[in-house]
mmCIF file of C-alpha atoms and ligand atoms in Angstrom:
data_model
loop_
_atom_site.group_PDB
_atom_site.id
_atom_site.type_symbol
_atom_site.label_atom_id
_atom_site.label_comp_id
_atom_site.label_asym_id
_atom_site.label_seq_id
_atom_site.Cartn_x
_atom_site.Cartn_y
_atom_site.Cartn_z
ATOM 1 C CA UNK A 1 123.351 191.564 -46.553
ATOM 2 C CA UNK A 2 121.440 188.333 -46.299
ATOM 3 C CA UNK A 3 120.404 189.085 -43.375
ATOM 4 C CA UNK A 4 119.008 192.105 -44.156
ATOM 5 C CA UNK A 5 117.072 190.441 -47.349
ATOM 6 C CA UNK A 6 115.669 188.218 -45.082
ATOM 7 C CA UNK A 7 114.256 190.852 -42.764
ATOM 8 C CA UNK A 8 113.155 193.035 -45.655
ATOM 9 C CA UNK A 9 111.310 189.931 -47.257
ATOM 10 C CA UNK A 10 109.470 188.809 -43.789
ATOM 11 C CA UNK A 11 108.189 192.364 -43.845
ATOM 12 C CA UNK A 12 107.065 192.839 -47.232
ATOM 13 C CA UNK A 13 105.631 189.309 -46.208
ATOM 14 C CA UNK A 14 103.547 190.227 -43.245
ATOM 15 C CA UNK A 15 102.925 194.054 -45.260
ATOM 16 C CA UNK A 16 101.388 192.520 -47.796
ATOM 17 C CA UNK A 17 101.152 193.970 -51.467
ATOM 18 C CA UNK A 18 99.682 197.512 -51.566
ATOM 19 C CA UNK A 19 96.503 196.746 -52.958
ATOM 20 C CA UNK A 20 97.035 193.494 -54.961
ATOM 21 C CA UNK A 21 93.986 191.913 -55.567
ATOM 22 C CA UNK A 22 92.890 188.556 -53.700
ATOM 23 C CA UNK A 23 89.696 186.532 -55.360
ATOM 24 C CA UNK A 24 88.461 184.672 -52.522
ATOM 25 C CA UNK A 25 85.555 182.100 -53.330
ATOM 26 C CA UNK A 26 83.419 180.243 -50.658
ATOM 27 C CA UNK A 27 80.581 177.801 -51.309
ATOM 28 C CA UNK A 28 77.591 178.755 -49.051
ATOM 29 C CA UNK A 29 76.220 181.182 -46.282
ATOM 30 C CA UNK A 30 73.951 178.467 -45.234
ATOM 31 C CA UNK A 31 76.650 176.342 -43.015
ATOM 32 C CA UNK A 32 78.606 178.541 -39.902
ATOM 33 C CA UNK A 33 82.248 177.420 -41.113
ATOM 34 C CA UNK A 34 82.585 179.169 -44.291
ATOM 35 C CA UNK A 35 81.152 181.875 -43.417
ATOM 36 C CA UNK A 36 83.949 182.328 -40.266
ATOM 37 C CA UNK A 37 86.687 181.014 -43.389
ATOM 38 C CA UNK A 38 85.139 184.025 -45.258
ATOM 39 C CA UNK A 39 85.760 186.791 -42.611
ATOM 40 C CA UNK A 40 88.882 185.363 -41.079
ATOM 41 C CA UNK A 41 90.766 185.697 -44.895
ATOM 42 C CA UNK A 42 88.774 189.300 -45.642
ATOM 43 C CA UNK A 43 90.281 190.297 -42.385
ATOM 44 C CA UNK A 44 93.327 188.851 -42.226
ATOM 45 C CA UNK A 45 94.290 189.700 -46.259
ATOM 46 C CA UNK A 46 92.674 193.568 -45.838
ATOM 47 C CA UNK A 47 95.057 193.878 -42.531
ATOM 48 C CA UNK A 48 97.803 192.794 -44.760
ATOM 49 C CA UNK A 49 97.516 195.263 -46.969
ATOM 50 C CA UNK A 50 95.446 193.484 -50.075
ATOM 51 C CA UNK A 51 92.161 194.273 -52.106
ATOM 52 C CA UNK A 52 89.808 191.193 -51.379
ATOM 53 C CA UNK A 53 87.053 190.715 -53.647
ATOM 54 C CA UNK A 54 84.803 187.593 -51.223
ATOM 55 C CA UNK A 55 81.925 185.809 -52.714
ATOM 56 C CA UNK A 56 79.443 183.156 -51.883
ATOM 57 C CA UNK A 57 78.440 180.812 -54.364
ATOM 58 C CA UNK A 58 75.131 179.859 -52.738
ATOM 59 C CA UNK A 59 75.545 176.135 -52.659
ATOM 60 C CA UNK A 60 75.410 176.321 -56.604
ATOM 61 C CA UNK A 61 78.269 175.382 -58.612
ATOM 62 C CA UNK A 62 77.099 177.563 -61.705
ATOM 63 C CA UNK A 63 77.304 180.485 -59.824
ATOM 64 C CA UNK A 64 80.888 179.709 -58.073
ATOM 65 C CA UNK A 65 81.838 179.391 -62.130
ATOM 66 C CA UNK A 66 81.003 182.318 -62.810
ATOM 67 C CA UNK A 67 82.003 184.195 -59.623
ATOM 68 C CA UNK A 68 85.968 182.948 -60.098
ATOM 69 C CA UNK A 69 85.589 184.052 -63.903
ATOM 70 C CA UNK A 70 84.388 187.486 -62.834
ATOM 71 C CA UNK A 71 87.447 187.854 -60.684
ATOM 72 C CA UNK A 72 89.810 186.864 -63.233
ATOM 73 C CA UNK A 73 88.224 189.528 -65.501
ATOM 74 C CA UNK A 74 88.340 192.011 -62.403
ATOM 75 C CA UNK A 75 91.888 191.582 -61.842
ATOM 76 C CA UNK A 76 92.490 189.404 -59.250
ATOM 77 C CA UNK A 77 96.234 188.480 -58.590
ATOM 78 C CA UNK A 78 95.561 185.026 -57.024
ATOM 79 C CA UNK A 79 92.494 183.015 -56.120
ATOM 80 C CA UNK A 80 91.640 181.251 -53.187
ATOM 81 C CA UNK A 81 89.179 179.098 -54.219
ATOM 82 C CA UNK A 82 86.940 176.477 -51.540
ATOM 83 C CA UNK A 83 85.197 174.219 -54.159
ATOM 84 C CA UNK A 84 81.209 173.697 -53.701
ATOM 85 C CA UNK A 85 81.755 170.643 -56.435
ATOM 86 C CA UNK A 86 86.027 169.713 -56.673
ATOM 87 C CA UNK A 87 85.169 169.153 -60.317
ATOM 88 C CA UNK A 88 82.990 172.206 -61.660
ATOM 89 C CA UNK A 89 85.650 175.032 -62.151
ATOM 90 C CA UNK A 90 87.802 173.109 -65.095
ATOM 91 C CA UNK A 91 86.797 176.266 -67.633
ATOM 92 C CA UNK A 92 87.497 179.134 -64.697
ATOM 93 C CA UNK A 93 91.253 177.089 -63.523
ATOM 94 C CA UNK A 94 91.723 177.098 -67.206
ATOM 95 C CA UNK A 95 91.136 180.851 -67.744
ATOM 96 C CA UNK A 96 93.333 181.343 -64.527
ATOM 97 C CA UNK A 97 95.760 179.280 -65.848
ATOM 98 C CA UNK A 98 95.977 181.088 -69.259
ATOM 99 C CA UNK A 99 96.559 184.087 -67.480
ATOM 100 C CA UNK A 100 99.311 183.045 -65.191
ATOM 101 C CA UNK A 101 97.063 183.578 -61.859
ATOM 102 C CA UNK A 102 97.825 180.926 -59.007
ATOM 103 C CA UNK A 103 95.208 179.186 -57.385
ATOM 104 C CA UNK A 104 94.854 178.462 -53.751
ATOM 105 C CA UNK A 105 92.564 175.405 -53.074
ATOM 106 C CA UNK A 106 91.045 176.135 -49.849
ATOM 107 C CA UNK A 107 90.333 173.135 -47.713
ATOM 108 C CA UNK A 108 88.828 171.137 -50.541
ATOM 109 C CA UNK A 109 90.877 170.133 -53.605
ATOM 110 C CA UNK A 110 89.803 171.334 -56.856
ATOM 111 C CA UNK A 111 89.787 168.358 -59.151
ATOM 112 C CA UNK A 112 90.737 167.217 -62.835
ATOM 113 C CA UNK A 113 92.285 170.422 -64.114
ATOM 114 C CA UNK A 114 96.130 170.941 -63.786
ATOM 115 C CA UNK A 115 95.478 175.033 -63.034
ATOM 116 C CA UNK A 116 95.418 174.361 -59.111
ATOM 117 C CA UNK A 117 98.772 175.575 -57.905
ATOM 118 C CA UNK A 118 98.209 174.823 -53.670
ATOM 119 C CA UNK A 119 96.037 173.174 -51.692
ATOM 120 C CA UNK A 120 95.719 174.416 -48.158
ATOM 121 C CA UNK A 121 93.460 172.144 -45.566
ATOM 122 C CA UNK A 122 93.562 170.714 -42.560
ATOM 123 C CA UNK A 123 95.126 167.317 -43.019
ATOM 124 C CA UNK A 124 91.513 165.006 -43.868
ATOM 125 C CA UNK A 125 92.539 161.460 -42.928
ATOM 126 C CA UNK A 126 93.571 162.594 -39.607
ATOM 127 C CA UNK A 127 89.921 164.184 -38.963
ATOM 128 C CA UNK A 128 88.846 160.805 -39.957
ATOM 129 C CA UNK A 129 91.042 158.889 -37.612
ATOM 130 C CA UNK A 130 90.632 161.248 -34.654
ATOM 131 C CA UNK A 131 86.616 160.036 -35.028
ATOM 132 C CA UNK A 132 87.294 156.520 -35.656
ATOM 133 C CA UNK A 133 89.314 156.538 -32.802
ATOM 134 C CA UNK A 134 87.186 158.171 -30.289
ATOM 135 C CA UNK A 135 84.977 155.745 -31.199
ATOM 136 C CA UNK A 136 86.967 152.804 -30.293
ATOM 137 C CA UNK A 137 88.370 154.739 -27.183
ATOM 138 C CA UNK A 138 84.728 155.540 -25.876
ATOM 139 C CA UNK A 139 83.196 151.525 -26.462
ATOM 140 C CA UNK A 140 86.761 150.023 -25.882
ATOM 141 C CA UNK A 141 86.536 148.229 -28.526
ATOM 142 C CA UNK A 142 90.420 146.584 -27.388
ATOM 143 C CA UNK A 143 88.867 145.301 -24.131
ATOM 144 C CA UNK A 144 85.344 145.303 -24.312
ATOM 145 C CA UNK A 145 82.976 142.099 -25.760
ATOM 146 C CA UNK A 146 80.037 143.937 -27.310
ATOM 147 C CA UNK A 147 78.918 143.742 -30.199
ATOM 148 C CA UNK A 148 77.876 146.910 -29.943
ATOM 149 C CA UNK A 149 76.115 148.956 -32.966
ATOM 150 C CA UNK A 150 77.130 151.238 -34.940
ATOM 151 C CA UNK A 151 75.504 153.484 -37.926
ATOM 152 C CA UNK A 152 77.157 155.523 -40.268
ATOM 153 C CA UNK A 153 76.730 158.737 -42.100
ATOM 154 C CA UNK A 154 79.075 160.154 -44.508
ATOM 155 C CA UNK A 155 79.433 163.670 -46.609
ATOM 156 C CA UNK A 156 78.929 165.174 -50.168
ATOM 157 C CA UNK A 157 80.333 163.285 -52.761
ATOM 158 C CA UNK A 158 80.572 166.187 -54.669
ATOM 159 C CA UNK A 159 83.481 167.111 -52.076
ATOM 160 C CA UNK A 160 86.651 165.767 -52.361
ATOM 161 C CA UNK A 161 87.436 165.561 -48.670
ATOM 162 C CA UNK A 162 84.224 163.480 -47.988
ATOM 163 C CA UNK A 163 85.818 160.305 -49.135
ATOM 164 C CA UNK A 164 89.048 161.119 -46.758
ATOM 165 C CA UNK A 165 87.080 161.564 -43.790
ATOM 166 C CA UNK A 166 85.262 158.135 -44.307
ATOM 167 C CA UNK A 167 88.490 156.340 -45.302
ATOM 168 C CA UNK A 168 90.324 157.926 -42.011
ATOM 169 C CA UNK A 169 87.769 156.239 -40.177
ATOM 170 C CA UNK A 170 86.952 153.121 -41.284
ATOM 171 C CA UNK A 171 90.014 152.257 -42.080
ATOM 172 C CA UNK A 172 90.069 151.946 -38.379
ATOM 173 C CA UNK A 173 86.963 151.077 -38.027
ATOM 174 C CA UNK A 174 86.571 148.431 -40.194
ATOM 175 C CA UNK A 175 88.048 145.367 -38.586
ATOM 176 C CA UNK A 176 85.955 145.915 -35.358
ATOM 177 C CA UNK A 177 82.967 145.405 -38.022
ATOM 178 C CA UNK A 178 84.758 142.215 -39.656
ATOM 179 C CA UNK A 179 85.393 140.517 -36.487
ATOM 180 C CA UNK A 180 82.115 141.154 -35.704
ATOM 181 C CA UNK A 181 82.450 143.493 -32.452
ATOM 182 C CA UNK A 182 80.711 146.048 -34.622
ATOM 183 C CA UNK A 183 77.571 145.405 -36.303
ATOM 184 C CA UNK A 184 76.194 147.767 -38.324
ATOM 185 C CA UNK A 185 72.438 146.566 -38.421
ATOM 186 C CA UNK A 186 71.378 148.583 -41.550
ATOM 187 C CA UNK A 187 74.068 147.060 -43.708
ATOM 188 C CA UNK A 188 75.434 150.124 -45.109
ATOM 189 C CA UNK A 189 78.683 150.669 -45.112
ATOM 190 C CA UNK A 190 79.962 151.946 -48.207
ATOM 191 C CA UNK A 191 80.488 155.692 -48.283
ATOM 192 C CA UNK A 192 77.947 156.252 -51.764
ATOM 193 C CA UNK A 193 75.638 154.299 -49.120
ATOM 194 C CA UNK A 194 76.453 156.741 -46.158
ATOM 195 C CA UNK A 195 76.926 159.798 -48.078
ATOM 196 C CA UNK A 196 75.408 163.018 -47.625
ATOM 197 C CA UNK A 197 74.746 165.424 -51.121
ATOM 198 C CA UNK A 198 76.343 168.307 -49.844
ATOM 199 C CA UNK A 199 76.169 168.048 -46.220
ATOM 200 C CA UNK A 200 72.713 168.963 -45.972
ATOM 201 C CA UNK A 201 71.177 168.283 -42.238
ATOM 202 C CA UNK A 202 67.723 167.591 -43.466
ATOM 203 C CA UNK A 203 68.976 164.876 -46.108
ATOM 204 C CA UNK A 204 70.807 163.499 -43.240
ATOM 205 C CA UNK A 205 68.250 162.968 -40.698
ATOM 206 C CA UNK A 206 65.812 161.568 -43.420
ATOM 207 C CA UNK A 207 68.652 158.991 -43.734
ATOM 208 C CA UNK A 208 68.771 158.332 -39.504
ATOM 209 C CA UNK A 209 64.890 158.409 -39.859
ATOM 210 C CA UNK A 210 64.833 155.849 -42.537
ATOM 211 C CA UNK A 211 67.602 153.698 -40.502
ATOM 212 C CA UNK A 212 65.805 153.962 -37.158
ATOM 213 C CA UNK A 213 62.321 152.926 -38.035
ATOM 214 C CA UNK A 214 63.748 149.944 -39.767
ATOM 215 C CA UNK A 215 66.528 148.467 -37.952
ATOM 216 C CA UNK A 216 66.158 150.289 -33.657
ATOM 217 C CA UNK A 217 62.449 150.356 -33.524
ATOM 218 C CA UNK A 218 61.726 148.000 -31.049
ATOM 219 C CA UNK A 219 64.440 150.249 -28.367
ATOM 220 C CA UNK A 220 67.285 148.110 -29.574
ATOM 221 C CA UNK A 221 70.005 150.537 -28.668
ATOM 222 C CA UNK A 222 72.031 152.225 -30.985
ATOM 223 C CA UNK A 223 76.100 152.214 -29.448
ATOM 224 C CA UNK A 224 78.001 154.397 -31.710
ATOM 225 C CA UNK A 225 76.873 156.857 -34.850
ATOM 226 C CA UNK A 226 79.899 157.964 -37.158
ATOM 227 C CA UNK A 227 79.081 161.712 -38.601
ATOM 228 C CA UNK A 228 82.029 162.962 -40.614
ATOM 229 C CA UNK A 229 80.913 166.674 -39.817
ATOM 230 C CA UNK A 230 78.997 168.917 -37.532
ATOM 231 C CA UNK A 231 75.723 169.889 -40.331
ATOM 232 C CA UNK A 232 75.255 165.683 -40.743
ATOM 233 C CA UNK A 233 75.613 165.230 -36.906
ATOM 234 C CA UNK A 234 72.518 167.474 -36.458
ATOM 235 C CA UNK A 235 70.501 165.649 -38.306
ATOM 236 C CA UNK A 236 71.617 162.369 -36.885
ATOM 237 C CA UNK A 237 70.290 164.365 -33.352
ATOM 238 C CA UNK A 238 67.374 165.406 -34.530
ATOM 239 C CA UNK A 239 66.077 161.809 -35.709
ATOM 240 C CA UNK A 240 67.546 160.016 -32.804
ATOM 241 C CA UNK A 241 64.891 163.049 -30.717
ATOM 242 C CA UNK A 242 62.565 162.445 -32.911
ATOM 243 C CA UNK A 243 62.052 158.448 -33.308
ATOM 244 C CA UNK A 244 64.662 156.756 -30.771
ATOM 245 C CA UNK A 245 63.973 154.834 -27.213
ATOM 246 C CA UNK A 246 67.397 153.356 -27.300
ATOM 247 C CA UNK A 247 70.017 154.459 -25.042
ATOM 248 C CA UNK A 248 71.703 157.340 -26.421
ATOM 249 C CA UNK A 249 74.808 156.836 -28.665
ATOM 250 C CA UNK A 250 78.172 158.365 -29.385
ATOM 251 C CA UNK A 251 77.710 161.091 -31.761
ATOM 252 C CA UNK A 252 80.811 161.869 -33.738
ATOM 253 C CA UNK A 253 81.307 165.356 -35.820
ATOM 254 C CA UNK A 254 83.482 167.925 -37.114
ATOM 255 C CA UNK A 255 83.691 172.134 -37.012
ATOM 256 C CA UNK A 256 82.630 172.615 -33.679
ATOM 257 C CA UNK A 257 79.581 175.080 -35.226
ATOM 258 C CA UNK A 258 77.577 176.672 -32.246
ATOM 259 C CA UNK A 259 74.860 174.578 -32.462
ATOM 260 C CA UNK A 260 76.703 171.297 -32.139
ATOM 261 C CA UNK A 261 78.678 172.706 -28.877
ATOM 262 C CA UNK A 262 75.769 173.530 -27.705
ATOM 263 C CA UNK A 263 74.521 169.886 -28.634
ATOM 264 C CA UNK A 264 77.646 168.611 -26.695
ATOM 265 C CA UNK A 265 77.095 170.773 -23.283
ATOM 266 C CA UNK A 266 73.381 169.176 -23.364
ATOM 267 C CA UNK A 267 74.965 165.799 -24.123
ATOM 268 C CA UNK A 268 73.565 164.997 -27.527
ATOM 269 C CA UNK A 269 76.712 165.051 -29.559
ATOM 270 C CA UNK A 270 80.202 163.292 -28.023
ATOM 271 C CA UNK A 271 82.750 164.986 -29.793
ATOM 272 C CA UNK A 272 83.536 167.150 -32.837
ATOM 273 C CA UNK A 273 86.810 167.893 -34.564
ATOM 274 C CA UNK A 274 87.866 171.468 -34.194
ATOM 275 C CA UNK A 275 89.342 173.042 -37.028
ATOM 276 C CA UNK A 276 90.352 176.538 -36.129
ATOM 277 C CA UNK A 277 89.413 178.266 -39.269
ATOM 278 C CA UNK A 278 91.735 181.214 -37.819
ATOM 279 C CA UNK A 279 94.819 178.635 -38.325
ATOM 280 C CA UNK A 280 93.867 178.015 -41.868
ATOM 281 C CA UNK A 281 93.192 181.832 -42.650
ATOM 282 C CA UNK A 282 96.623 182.510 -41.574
ATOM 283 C CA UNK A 283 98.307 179.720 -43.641
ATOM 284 C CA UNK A 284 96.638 180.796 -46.762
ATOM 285 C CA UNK A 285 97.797 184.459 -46.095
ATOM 286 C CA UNK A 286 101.352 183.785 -45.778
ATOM 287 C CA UNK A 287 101.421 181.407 -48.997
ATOM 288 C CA UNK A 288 99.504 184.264 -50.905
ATOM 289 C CA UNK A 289 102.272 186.707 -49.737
ATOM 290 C CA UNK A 290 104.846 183.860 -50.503
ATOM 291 C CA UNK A 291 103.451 183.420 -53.926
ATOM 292 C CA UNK A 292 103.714 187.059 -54.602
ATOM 293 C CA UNK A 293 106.764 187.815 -53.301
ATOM 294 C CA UNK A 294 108.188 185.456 -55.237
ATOM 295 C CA UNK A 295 109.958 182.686 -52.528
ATOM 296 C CA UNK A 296 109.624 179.381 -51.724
ATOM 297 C CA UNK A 297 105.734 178.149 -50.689
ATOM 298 C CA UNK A 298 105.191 176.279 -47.525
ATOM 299 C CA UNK A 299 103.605 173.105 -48.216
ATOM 300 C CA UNK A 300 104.203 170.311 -45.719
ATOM 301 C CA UNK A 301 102.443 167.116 -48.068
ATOM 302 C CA UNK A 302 103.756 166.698 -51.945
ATOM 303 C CA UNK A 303 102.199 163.373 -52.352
ATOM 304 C CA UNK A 304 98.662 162.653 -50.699
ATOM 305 C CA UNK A 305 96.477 165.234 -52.635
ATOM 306 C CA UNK A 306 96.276 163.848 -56.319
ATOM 307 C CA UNK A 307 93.333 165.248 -58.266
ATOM 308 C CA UNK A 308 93.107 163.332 -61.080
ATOM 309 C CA UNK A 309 95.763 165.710 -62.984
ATOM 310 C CA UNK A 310 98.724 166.194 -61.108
ATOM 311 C CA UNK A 311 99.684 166.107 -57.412
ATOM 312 C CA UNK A 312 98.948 169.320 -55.742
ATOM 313 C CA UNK A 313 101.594 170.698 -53.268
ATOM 314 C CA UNK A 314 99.691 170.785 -49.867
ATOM 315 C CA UNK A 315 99.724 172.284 -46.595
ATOM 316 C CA UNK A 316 97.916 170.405 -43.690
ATOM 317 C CA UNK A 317 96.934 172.088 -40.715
ATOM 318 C CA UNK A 318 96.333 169.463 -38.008
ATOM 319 C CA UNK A 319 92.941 168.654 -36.283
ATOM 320 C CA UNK A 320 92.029 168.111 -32.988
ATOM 321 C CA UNK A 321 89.238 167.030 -30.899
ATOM 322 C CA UNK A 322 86.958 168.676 -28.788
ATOM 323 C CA UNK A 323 84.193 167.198 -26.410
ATOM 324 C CA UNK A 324 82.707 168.888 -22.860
ATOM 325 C CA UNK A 325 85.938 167.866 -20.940
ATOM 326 C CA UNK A 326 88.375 170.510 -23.239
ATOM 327 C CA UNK A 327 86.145 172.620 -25.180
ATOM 328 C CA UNK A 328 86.075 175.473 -22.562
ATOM 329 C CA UNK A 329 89.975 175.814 -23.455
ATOM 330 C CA UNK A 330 90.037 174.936 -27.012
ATOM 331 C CA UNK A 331 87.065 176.737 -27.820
ATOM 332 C CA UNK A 332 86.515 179.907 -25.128
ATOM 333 C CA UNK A 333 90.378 180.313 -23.765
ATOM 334 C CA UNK A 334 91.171 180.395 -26.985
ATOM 335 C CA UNK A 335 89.064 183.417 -27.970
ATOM 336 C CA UNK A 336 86.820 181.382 -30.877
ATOM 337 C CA UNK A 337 83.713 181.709 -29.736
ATOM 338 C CA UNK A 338 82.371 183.921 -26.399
ATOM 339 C CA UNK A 339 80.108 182.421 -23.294
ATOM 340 C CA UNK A 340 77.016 183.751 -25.597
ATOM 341 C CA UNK A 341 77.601 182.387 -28.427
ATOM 342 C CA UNK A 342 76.960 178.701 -26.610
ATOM 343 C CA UNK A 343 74.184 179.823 -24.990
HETATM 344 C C1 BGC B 1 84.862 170.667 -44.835
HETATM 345 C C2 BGC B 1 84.172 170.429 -43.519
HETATM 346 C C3 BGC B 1 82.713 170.826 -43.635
HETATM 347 C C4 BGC B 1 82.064 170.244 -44.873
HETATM 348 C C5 BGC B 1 80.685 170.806 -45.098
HETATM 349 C C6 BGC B 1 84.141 169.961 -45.931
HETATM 350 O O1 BGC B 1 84.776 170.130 -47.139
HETATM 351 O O2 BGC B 1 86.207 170.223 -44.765
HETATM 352 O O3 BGC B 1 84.808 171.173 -42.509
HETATM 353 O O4 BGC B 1 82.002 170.369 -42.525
HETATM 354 O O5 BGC B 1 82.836 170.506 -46.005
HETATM 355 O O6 BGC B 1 80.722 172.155 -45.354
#
């Protein structure tokens, strides 16, 4: 009998609900990732049998307000829900809340309100480390003298995940820069001194720009430049094109968008973190059917991923990198992206 419960549950799991309704909110059209995050859960939640009602927020947290009220008043049975700003949904998680509809944070953690049920993301810290520690892999920071230089360029404060990606690395980081192996000419080093409002490329190379002409215009070389994702990392490129006679540095980043594998074939970025968005899809799929069904959630972290309210149970997918030795396997093997879409 249990046995056949369990089978009968796995299938209504991977069946899906006839019909139920998944609200699915992403932040912006303008960066590759979300829109793949955005297709991958349509797909994935339609081929399991759900209504999925998918919208963009534009970049604007207004609108992402009143997109996730909309699909609380259209009927959606739980909400998946990536954050443009962690803290600007209090008065939609509240109407969720009120209405007994769970809430799936989707790679970034909604914030302050206690109407976030999951949070589903690949594991932050670790993207973080994985950079800081190319970084010391590539200079050999245990063997080598230097100093060697390094620049820094962090994400959207707005996002809670920013601040994890700069901690994973510097905490690494950090006491190459105290004992002096690292210098980091332009002095800044905090993350509301590195930081990027939301992600944007162009405020991101202004930034390099600004750095460059001030501290590396006389050709003094640049050894290492820490981008916590793939949209900052462009910009980084494009100012070290633009205004740099140095020798070219490591470039770290995160996504593996097409533009900064392309960047990697032609050497101009070193490595980026690849988070299969398929992986995360999936996750979020099987807790939505878990939720529904009624069983136990799978969350693998019930302590890292406080948001100010309470401590949100959390799955974390893990990261790896990619650079130009692997990425043919992680990235074409794999099925993620074809030979033309790097070309
Ligand atoms: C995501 C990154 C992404 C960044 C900008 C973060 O919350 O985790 O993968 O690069 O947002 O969209």
């Amino acid at each position: 009998m249990k046995k056949f419960l369990a089978l009968a549950l796995s299938t209504a799991l991977v069946a899906g609900m006839n019909g139920q309704k998944i609200g699915v909110s992403m932040p912006t059209k303008d960066l590759q990732r979300w829109n793949q995050d955005g297709e991958n859960m349509q797909k994935m939640l339609e081929d399991a049998g759900y209504e999925v009602d998918l919208q963009y927020a534009s970049n604007d947290p207004q609108t992402q307000l009143s997109q996730v009220e909309n699909m609380i008043s259209s009927g959606a049975e739980v909400l998946v829900i990536a954050a443009i700003e962690g803290s600007s949904l209090g008065e939609a998680l509240d109407m969720a809340k009120e209405n007994e509809i769970p809430v799936i944070a989707y790679d970034r953690l909604l914030m302050d309100n206690d109407g976030v049920s999951y949070y589903a993301t690949f594991d932050n810290y670790m993207v973080g480390t994985v950079q800081g520690q190319y970084i010391i892999d590539t200079l050999d920071l245990e063997n080598a003298d230097g100093p060697f230089n390094l620049e820094i360029t962090a994400g959207d404060p707005g996002d809670n995940n920013a601040g994890f990606f700069f901690n994973g690395a510097m905490d690494l980081l950090k006491p190459y820069i105290e004992e002096g192996k690292l210098v980091v000419k332009s002095g800044q080093t905090e993350f509301e001194e590195c930081a990027t409002a939301q992600w944007k490329t162009e405020t991101a190379q202004s930034r390099a720009e600004n750095i460059i002409a001030s501290n590396y215009a006389d050709g003094t070389n640049i050894d290492a430049w820490l981008c916590s994702n793939d949209s900052t990392a462009l910009g980084v490129e494009n100012a070290l094109a633009a205004n740099y006679t140095g020798e070219y540095p490591i470039v770290t980043g995160q996504d593996c968008d097409k533009e900064n594998v392309k960047n990697m074939i032609a050497g101009k970025q070193s490595m980026s973190v690849f988070k299969d968005t398929r992986t995360l899809a999936t996750q979020v799929v099987k807790m939505i059917g878990q939720i529904l069904n009624g069983v136990d959630v799978d969350v693998n972290d019930t302590e890292t991923y406080n948001n100010n309210v309470i401590t949100v149970p959390s799955y974390l997918c893990e990261p790896v990198f990619a650079d130009v030795n692997n990425y043919k396997e992680l990235l074409l093997d794999s099925g993620y992206y074809t030979e033309d879409d790097l070309k």
